Short mmCIF file of C-alpha atoms in Angstrom, two decimals:
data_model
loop_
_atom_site.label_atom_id
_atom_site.label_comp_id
_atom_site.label_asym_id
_atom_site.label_seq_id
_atom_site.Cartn_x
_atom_site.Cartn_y
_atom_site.Cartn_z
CA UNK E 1 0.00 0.00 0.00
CA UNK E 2 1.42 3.73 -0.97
CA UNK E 3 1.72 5.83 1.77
CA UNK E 4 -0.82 7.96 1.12
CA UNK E 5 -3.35 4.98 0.60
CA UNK E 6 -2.15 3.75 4.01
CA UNK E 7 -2.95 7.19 6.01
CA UNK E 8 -6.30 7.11 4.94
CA UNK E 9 -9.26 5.99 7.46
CA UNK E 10 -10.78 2.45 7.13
CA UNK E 11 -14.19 1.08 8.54
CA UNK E 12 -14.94 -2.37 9.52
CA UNK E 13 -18.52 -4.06 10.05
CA UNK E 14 -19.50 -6.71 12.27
CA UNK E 15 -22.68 -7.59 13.83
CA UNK E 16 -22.69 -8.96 17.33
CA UNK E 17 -25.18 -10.98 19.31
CA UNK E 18 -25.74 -8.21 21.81
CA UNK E 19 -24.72 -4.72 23.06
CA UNK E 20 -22.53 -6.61 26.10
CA UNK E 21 -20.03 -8.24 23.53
CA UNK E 22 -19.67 -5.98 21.28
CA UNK E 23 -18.77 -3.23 23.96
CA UNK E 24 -16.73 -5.51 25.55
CA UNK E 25 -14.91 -6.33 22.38
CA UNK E 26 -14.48 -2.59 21.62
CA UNK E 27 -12.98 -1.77 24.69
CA UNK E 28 -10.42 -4.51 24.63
CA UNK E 29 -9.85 -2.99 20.65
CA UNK E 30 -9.48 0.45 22.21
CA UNK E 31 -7.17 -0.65 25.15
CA UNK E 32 -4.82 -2.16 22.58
CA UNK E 33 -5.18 1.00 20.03
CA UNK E 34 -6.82 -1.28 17.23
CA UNK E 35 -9.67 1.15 16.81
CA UNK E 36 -10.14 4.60 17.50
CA UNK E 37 -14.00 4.06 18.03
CA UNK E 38 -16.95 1.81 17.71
CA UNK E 39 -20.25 2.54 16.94
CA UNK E 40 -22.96 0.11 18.06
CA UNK E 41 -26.46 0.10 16.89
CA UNK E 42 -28.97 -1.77 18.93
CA UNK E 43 -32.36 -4.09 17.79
CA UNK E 44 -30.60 -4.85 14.13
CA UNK E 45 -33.09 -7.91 12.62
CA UNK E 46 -30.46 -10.14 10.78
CA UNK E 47 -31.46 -12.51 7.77
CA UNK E 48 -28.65 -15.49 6.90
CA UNK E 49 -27.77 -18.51 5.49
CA UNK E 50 -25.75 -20.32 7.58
CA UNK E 51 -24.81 -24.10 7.03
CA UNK E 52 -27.75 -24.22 5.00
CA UNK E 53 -30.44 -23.22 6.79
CA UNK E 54 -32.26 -20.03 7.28
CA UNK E 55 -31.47 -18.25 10.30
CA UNK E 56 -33.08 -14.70 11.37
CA UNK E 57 -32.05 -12.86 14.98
CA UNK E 58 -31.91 -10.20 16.53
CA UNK E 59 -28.36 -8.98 16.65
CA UNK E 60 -26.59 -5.64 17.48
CA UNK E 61 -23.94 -3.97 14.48
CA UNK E 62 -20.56 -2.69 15.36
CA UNK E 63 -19.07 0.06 12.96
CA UNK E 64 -15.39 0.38 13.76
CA UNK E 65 -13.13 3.09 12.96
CA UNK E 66 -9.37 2.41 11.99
CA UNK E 67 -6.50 3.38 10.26
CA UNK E 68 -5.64 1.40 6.46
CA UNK E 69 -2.86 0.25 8.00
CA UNK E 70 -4.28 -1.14 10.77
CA UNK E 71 -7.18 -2.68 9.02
CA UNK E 72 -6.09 -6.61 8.78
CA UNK E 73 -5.07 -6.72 11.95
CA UNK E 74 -8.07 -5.09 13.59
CA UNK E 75 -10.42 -8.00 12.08
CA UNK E 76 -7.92 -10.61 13.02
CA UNK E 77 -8.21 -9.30 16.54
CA UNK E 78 -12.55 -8.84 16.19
CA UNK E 79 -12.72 -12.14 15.48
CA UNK E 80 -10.86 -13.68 18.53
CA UNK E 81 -12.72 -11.32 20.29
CA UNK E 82 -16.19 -12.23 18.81
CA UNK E 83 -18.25 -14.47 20.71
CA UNK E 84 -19.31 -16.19 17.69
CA UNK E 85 -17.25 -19.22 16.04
CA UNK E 86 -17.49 -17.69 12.69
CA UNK E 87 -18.33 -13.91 12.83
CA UNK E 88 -19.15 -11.77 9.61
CA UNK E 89 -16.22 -9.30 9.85
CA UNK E 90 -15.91 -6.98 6.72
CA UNK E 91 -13.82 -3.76 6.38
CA UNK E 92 -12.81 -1.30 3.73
CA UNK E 93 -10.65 1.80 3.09
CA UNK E 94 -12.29 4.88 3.04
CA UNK E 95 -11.09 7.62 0.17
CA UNK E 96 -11.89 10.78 2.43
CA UNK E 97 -11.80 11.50 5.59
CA UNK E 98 -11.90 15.26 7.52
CA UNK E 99 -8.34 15.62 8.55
CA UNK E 100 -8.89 15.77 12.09
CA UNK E 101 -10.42 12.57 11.70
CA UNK E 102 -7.48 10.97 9.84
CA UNK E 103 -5.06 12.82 12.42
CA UNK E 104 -6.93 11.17 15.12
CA UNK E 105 -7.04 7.66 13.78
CA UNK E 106 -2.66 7.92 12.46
CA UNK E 107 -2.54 8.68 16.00
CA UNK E 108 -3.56 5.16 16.60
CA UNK E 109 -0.13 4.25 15.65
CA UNK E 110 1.55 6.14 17.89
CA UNK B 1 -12.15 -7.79 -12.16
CA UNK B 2 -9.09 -9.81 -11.04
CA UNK B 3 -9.31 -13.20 -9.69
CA UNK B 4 -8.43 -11.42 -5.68
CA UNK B 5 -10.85 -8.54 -6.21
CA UNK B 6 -13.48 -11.15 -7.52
CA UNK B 7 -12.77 -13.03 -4.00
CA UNK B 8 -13.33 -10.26 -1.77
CA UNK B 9 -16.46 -9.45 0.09
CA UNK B 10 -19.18 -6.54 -0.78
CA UNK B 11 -21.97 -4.38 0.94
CA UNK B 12 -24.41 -3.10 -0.60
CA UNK B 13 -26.60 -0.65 1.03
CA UNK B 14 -30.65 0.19 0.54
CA UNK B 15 -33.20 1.63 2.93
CA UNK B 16 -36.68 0.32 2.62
CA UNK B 17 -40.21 1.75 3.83
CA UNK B 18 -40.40 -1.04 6.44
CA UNK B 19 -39.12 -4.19 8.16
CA UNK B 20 -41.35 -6.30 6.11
CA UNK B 21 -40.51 -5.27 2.63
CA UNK B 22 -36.83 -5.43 3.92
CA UNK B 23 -37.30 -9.05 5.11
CA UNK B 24 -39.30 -10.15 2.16
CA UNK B 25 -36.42 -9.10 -0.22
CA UNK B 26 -33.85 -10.47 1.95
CA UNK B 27 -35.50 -13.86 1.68
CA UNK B 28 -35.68 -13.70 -1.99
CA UNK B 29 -32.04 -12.79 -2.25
CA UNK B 30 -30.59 -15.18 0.24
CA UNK B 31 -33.07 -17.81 -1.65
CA UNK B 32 -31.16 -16.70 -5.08
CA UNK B 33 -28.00 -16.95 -3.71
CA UNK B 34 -27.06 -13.18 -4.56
CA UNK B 35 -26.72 -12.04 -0.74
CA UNK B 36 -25.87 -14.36 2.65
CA UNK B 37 -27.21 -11.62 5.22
CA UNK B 38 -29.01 -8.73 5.72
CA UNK B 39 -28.53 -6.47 8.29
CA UNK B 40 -31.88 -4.69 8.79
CA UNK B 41 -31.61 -1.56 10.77
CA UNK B 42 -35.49 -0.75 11.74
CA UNK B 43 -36.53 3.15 12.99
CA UNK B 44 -34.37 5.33 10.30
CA UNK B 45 -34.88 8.88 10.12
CA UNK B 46 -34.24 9.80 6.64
CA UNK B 47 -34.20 13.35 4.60
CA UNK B 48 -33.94 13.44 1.10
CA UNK B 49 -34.88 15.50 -2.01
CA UNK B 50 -36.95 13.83 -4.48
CA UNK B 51 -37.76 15.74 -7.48
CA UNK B 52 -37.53 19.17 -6.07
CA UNK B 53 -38.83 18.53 -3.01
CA UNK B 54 -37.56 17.96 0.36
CA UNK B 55 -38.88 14.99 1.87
CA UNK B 56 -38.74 13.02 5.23
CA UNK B 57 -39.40 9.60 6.71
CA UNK B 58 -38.73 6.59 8.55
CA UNK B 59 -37.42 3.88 7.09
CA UNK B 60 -35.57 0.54 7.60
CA UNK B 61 -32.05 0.58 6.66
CA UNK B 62 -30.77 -2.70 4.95
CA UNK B 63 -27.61 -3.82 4.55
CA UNK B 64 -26.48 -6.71 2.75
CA UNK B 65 -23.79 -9.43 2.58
CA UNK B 66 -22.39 -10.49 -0.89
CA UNK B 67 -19.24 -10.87 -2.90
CA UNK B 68 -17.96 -8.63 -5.30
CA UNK B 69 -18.40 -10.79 -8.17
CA UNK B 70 -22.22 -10.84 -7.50
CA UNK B 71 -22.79 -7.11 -6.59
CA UNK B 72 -23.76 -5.84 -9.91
CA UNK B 73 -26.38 -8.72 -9.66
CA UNK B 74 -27.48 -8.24 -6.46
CA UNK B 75 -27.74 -4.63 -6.63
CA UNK B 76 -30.08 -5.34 -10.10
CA UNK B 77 -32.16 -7.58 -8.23
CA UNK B 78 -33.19 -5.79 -5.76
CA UNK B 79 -33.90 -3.16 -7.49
CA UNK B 80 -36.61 -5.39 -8.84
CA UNK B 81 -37.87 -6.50 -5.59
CA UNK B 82 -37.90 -3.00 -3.67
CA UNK B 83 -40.99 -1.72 -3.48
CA UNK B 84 -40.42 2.09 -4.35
CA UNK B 85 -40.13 2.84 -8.00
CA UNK B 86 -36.37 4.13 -7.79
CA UNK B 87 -35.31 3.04 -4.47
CA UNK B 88 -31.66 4.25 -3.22
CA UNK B 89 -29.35 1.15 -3.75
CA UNK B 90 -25.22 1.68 -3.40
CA UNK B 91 -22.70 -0.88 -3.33
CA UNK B 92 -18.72 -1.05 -2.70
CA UNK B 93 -16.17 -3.55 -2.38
CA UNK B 94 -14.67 -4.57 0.77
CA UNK B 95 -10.67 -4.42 0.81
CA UNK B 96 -10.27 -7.02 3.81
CA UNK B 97 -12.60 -9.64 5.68
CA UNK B 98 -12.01 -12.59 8.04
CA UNK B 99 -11.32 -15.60 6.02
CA UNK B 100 -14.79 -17.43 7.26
CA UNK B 101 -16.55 -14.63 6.27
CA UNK B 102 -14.88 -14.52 2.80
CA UNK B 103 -15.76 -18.58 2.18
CA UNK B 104 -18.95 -17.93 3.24
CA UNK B 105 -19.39 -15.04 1.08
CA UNK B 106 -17.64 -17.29 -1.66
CA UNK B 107 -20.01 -20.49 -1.34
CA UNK B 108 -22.92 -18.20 -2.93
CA UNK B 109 -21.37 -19.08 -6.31
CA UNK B 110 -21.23 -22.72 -5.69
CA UNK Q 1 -10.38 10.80 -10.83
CA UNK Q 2 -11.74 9.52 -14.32
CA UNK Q 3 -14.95 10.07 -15.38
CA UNK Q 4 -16.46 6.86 -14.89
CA UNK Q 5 -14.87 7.20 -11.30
CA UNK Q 6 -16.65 10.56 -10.75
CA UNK Q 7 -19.79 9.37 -11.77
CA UNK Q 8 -19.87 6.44 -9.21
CA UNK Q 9 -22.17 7.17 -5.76
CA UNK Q 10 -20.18 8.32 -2.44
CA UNK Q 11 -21.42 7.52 0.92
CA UNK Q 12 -19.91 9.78 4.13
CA UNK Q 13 -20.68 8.18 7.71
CA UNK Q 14 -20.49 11.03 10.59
CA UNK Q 15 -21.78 10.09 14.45
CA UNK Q 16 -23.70 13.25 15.77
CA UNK Q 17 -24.70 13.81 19.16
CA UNK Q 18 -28.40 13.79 18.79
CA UNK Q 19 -31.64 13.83 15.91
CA UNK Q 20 -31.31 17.30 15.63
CA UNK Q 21 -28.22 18.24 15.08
CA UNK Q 22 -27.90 15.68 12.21
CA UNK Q 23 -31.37 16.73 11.10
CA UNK Q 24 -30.34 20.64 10.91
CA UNK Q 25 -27.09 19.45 9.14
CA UNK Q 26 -28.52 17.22 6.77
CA UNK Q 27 -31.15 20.02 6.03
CA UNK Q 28 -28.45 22.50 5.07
CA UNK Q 29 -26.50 20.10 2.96
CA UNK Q 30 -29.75 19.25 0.75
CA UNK Q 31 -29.98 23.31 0.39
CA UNK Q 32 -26.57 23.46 -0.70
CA UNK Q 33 -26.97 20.67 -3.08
CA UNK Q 34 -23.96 18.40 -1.56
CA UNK Q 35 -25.81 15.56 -0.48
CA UNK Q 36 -28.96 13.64 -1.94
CA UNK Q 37 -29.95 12.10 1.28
CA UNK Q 38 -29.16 11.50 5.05
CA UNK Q 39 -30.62 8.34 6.72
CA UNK Q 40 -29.97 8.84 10.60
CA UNK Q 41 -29.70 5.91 12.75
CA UNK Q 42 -30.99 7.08 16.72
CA UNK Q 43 -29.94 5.36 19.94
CA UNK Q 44 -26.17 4.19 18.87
CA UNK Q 45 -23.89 3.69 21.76
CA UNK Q 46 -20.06 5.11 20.89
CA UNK Q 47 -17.10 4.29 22.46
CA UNK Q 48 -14.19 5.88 21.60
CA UNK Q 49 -10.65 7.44 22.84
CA UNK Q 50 -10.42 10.57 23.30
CA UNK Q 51 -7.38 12.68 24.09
CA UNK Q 52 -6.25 9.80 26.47
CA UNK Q 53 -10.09 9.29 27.63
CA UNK Q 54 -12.14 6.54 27.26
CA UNK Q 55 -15.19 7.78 26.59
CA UNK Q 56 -19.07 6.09 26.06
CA UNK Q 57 -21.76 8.52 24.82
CA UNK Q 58 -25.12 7.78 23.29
CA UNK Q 59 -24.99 9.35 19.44
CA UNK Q 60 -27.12 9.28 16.00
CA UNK Q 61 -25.38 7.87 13.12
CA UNK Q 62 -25.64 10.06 9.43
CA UNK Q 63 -25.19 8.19 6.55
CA UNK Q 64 -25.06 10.85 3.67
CA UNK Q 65 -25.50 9.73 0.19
CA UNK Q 66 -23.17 12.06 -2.15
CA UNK Q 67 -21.50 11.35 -5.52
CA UNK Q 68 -17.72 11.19 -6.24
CA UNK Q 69 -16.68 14.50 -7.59
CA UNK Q 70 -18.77 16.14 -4.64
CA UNK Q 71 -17.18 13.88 -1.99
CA UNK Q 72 -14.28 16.31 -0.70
CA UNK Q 73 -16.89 19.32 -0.06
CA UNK Q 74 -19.68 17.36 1.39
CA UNK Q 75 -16.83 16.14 4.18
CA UNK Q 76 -15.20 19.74 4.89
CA UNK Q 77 -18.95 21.26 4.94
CA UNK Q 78 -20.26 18.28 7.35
CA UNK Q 79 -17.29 19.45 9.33
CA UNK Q 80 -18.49 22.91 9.35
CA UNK Q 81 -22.05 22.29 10.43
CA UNK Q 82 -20.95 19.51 12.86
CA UNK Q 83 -21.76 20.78 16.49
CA UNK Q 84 -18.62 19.15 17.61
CA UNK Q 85 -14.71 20.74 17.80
CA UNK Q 86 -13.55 17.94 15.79
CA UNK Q 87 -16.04 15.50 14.43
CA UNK Q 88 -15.78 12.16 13.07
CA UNK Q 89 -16.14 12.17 9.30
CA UNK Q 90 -15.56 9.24 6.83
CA UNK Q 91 -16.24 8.86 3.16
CA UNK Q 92 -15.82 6.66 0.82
CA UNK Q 93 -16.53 5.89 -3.22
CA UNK Q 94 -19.29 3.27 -4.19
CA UNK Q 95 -18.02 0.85 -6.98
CA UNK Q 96 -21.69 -0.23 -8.00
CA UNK Q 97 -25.09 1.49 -7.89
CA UNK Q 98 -28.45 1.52 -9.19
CA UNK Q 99 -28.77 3.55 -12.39
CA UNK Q 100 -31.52 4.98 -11.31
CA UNK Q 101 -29.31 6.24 -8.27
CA UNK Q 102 -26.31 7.28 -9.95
CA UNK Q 103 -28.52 9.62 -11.84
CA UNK Q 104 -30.27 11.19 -8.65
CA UNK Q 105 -26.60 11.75 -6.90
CA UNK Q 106 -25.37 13.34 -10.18
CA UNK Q 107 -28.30 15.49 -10.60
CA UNK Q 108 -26.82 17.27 -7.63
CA UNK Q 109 -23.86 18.76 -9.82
CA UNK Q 110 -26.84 20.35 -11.91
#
């Protein structure tokens, strides 16, 4: 990755059975400067196949914020953290970011 | 596309009127094989402009599991099954993902 | 950025500390023809670091819907509206979309 691609801010997505694990996973991501932040949104209604069979519950969805450079290694870490077995963990780079933001999130590295 | 892009996972993002039109397409995807979850975020605010005017709402956010090799497809599809005539539908690439979630994502072609 | 790459949807995530202040900010950013849409997501828990804190707040998520070319401005102007010192702001470019949608989000450049 260029430098430039690897100052930019990335985002990572991962549902979680419940508010308690996913707060408990983001603080142990925080304590260990993985993420800057996670966002957690509560009463999600999840649709999936899963070993094939249709499975639908209630789960809550954890937004993380990160540096690109960090980004493989914070989903590595998610999903030893995750209380599921096999845990949905996506990320991506983002193009743009205010640079407050991006200062705050390099910072990570520090 | 190259062979690693093709591999990697994708989101796609679409709010809906409601939970049940949500679920109803999620079915029909995850039935197609074109998506393996949706995330269904119910009680949405959302403002918008729709043909000059300004409009507001609540709506169910949905967001979707696939690969990238399928997210011109999925994106098409529901766009058939969404019930407003030219619902919002975006999708992007995901640069990274935990390997499970990347053979799951990768079993919808088999 | 080419052209095609211009033309392709943008989506900007930015945590705000409550309805309103998202609401007034999304309002503006309609006026001002930089965004096509804001879903808000009410009731997220954040946790976050900041300035050697750890810090837990309850926030509403904006999810702005922008195009490419208009992705830079709609991030420095969420800044600007943003009740906080130094908000979180993330964008990122869309490799797929509805046609239907890439046509809204470039309407805004009209």
């Amino acid at each position: 990755m260029s430098d430039s691609e690897n100052r930019c801010g990335a985002l990572v997505w991962s549902p979680f059975p419940d508010m308690g694990s996913a707060s408990t996973a983001a603080n142990v991501l925080l304590d260990e400067k993985l993420v800057a932040c996670a966002n957690m949104i509560p009463q999600m209604v999840s649709i999936f196949g899963w070993k094939g069979e249709r499975e639908q519950s209630s789960e809550t969805g954890a937004l993380f914020k990160t540096n690109a450079a960090l980004l493989g290694k914070a989903i590595e870490r998610i999903g030893e953290l995750h209380p599921y077995e096999e845990p949905a963990i996506l990320g991506w780079r983002c193009d743009e970011g205010a640079p407050a933001t991006l200062a705050w999130l390099e910072e990570l590295e520090q």
